[in-house]
Coordinates of C-alpha atoms and ligand atoms in Angstrom, one line a residue:
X2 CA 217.8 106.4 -210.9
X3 CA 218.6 108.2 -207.5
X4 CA 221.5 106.9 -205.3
X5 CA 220.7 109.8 -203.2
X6 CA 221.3 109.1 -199.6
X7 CA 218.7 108.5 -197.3
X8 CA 217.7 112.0 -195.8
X9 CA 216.2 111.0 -191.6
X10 CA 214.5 114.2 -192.5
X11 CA 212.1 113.1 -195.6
X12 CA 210.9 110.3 -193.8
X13 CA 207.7 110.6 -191.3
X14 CA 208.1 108.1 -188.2
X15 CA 205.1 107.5 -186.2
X16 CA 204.8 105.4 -182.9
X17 CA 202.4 103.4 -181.4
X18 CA 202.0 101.5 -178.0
X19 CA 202.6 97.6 -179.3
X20 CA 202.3 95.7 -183.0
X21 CA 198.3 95.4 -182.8
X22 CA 198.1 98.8 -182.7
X23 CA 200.2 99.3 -185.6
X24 CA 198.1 96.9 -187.1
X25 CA 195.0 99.1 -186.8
X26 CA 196.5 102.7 -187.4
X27 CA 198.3 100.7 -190.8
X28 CA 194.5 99.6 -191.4
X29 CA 193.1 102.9 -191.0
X30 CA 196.4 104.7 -193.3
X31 CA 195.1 102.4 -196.3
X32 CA 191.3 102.7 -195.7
X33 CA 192.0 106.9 -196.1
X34 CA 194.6 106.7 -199.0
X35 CA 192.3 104.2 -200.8
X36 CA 189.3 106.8 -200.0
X37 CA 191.2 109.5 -201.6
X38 CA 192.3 108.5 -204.3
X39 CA 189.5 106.4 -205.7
X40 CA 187.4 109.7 -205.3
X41 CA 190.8 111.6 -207.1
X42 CA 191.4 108.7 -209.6
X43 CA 188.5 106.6 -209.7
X44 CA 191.3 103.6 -208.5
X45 CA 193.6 102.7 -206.1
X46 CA 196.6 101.1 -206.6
X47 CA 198.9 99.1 -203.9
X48 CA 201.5 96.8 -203.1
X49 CA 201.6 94.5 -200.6
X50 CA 203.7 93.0 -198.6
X51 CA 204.4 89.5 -196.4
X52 CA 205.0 89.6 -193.0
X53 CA 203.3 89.2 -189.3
X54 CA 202.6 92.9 -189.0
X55 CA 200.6 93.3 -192.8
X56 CA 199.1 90.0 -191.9
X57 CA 196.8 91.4 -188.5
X58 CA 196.5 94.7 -190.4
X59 CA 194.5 92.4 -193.5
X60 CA 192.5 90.6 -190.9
X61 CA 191.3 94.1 -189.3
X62 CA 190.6 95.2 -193.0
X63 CA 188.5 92.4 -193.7
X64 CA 186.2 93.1 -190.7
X65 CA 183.9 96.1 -189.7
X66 CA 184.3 99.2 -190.3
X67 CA 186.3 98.5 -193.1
X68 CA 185.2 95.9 -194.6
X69 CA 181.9 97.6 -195.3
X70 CA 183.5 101.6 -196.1
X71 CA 186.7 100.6 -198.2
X72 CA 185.6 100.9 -201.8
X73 CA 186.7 97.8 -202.3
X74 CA 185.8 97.3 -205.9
X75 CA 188.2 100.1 -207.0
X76 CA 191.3 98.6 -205.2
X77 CA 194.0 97.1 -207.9
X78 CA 196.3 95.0 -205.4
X79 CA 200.2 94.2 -206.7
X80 CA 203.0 92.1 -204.4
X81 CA 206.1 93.9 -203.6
X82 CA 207.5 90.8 -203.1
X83 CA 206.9 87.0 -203.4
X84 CA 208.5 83.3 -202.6
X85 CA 209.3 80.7 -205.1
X86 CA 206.5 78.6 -203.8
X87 CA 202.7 78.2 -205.8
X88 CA 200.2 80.3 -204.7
X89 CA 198.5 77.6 -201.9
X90 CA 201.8 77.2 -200.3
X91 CA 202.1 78.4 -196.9
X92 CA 204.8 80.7 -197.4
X93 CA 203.1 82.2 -200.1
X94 CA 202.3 86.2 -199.5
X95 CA 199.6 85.8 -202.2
X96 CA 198.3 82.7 -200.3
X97 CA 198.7 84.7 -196.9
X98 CA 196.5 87.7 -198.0
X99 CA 193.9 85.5 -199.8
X100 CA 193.1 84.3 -197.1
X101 CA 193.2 87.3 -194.3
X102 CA 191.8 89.7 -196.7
X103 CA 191.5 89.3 -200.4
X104 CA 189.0 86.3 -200.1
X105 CA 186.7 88.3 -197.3
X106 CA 185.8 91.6 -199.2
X107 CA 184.1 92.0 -202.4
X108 CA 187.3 93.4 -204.5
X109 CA 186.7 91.5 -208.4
X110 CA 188.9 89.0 -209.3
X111 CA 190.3 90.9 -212.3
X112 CA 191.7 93.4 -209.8
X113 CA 194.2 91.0 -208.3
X114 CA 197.7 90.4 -209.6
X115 CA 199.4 88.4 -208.2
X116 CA 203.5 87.7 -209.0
X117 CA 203.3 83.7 -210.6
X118 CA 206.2 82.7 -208.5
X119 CA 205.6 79.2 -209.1
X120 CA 207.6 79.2 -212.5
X121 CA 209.9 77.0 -212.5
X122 CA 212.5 79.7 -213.7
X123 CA 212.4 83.0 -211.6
X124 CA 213.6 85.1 -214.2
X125 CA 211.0 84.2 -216.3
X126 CA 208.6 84.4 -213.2
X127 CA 210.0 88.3 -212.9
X128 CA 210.0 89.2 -216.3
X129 CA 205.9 88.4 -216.7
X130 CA 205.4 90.2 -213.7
X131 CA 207.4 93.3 -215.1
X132 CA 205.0 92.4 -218.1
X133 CA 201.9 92.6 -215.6
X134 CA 202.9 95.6 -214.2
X135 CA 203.9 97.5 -217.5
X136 CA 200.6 96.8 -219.2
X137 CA 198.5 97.6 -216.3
X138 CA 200.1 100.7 -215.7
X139 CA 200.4 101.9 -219.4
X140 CA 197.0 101.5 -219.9
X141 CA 196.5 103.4 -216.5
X142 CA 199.0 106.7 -217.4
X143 CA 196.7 107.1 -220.8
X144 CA 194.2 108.0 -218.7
X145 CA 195.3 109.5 -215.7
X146 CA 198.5 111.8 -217.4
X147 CA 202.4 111.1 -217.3
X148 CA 204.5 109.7 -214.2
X149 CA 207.0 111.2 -213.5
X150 CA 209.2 108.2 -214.2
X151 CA 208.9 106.9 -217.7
X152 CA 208.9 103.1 -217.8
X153 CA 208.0 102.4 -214.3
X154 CA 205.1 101.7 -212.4
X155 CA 203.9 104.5 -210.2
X156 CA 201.5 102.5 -207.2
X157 CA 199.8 104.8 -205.0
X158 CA 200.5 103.0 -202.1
X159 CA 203.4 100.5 -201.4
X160 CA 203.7 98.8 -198.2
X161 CA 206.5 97.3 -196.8
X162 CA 208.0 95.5 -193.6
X163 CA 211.3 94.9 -193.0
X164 CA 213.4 92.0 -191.4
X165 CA 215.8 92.6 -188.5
X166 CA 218.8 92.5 -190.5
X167 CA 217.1 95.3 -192.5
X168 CA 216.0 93.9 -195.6
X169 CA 212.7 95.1 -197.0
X170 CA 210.6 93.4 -199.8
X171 CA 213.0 90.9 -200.8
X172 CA 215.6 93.1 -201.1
X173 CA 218.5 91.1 -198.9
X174 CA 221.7 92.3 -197.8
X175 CA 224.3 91.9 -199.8
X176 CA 222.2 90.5 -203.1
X177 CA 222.7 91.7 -206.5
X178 CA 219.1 93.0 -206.7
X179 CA 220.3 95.9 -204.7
X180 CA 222.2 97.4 -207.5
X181 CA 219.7 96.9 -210.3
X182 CA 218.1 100.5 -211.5
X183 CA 217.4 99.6 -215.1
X184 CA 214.4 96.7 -213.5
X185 CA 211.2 96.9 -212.7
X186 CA 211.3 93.3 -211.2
X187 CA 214.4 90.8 -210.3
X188 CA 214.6 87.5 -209.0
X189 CA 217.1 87.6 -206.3
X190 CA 219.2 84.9 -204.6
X191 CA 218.9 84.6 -201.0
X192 CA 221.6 82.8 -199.7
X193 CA 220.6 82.7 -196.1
X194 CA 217.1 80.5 -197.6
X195 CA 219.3 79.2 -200.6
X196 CA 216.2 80.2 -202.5
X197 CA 215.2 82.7 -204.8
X198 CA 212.7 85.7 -204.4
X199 CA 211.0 87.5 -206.8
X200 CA 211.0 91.3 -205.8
X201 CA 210.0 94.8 -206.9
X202 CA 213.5 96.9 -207.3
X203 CA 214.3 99.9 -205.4
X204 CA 213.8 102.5 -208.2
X205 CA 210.1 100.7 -208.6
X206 CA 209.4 101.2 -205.3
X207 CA 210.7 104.8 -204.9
X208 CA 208.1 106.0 -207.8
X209 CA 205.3 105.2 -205.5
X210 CA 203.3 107.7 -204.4
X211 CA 203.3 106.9 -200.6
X212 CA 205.5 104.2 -199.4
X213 CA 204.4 102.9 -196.0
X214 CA 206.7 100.6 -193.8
X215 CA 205.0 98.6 -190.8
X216 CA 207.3 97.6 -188.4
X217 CA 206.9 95.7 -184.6
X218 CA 209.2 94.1 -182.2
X219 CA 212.3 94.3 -180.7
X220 CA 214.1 92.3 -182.9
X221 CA 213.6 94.8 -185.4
X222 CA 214.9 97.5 -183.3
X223 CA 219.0 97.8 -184.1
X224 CA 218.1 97.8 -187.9
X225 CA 215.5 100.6 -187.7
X226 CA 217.7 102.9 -185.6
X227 CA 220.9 102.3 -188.5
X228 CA 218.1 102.8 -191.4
X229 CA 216.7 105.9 -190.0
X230 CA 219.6 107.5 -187.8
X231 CA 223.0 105.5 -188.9
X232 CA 225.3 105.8 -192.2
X233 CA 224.0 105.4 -195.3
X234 CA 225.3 101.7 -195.9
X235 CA 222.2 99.9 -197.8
X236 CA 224.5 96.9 -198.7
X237 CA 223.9 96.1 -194.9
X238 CA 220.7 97.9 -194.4
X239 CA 218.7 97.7 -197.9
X240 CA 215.4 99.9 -196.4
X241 CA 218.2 102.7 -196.7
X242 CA 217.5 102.4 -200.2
X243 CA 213.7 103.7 -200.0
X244 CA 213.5 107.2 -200.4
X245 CA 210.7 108.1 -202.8
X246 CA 211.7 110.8 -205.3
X247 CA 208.0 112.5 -205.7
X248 CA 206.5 110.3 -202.9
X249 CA 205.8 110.3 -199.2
X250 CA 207.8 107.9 -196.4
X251 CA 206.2 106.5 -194.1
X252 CA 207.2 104.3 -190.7
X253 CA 204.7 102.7 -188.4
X254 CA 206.4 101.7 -185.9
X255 CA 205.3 100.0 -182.2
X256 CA 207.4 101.4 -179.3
X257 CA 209.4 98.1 -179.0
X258 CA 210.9 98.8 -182.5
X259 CA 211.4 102.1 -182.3
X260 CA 213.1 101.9 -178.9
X261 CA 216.6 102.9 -179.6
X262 CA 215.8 105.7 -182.1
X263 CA 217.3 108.8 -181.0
X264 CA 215.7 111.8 -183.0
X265 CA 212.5 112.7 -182.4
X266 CA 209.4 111.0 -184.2
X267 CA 205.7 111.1 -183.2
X268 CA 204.5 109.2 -180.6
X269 CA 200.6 107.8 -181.0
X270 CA 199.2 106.9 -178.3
Ligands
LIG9 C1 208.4 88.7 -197.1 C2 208.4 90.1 -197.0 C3 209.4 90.8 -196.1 C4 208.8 91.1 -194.8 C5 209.8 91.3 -193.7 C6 209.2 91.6 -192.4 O1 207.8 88.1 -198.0 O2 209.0 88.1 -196.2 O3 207.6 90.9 -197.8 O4 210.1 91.8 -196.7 O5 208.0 92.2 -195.0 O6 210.5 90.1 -193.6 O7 208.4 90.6 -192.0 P1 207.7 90.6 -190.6 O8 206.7 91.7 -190.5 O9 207.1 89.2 -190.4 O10 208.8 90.7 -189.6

């Protein structure tokens, strides 16, 4: 697996006026990807995230146009992350896109895997989900030719958000699930929620085909200017550890995030 620093250069930043409109070009991003590869593929597979920003992008998905264009019934959805919580908790991100999305459109039941946080032991919570994931996919690369990285999964689409003190998918600062490269899936102590996360690993998410980050508000601001523009240090800043290897990168990003970047990006108006 890569260690590779991030390169500003391989990453595509775009910005937009404020978070809704994030919201609605993010909507948009996954309505054409899913379009293209269902007519390349026949499927479309992605990962989603938690978060405020994913959360009004679902809820835009679920109504016109898209709730009636996106070919819904070829859409596989994953978790990039999850909480240790069952899947009607409120902090669940499964719970959280049932309801704003999952529950609204007409995608079949047997598309939808979700991580089964509620075990009572994460690691055997991130070990079925590895099992999940390695299945589905196996059975996927028979048909659809080799990915390019043997062993792990390779979504189409991954979407992400990160915090402000730059952690993305449950991958914290300073927890050992940064390290791991021979994972598809950890669980991952957060000290700061002394609670444990179940989370896709870097190298997982690097094999996607397009990784997408959604980003909004100022809070977020200092930790998108070191991940894009500062020294490589993803102990502190983990999102420095998404670069995929045979993928695009992706930032959406409203103008209050992206407000001390100082390289230029494209600005959406
Ligand atoms: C989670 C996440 C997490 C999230 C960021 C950003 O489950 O919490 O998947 O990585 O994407 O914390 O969240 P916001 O968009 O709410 O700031």
């Amino acid at each position: 697996m890569s260690t590779k620093r991030l390169n500003r250069a391989e990453a595509q930043v775009r910005v937009y006026r404020d978070a809704q409109e994030v919201a609605l070009k993010a909507a948009r991003h996954f309505a054409r990807l899913a379009d293209q590869y269902v007519v390349g593929s026949g499927r479309f597979t992605v990962a989603l995230s938690g978060g405020s920003t994913p959360r009004a992008m679902f809820s835009l998905l679920a109504e016109a146009p898209f709730a009636d264009t996106v070919p819904w019934e070829a859409i596989y959805f994953f978790w990039g992350d999850e909480r240790c919580v069952p899947p009607d908790h409120a902090d669940s991100n499964y719970r959280m896109a049932q309801e704003t999305l999952l529950s609204r459109v007409p995608v079949p039941a047997e598309n939808i895997f979700r991580i089964p946080a509620e075990l009572p032991d994460p690691q055997a919570a991130a070990e079925a989900y590895a099992g999940t994931l390695l299945g589905f996919f196996a059975r996927q690369a028979s048909s659809s030719g080799t990915a390019p990285l043997a062993g792990v999964p390779r979504f189409d689409l991954v979407f992400l958000g990160m915090g402000p003190d730059g952690h993305t998918a449950s991958l914290f600062p300073g927890t050992t699930a940064l390290k791991v490269t021979d994972k598809i899936v950890v669980e991952n102590y957060v000290e700061k929620f002394k609670a444990h996360r179940i989370t896709l690993t870097a190298p997982t998410i690097n094999n996607a085909r397009n990784v997408t980050f959604v980003v909004a508000g100022t809070d977020k601001a200092e930790a998108l200017r070191e991940v894009l523009e500062g020294d490589y240090k993803p102990e502190l800043y983990p999102s420095q550890l998404i670069h995929p290897e045979h993928g695009s990168l992706l930032w959406m990003a409203d103008e209050s995030a992206a407000a001390q970047l100082t390289q230029p990006h494209d600005v959406e108006k």
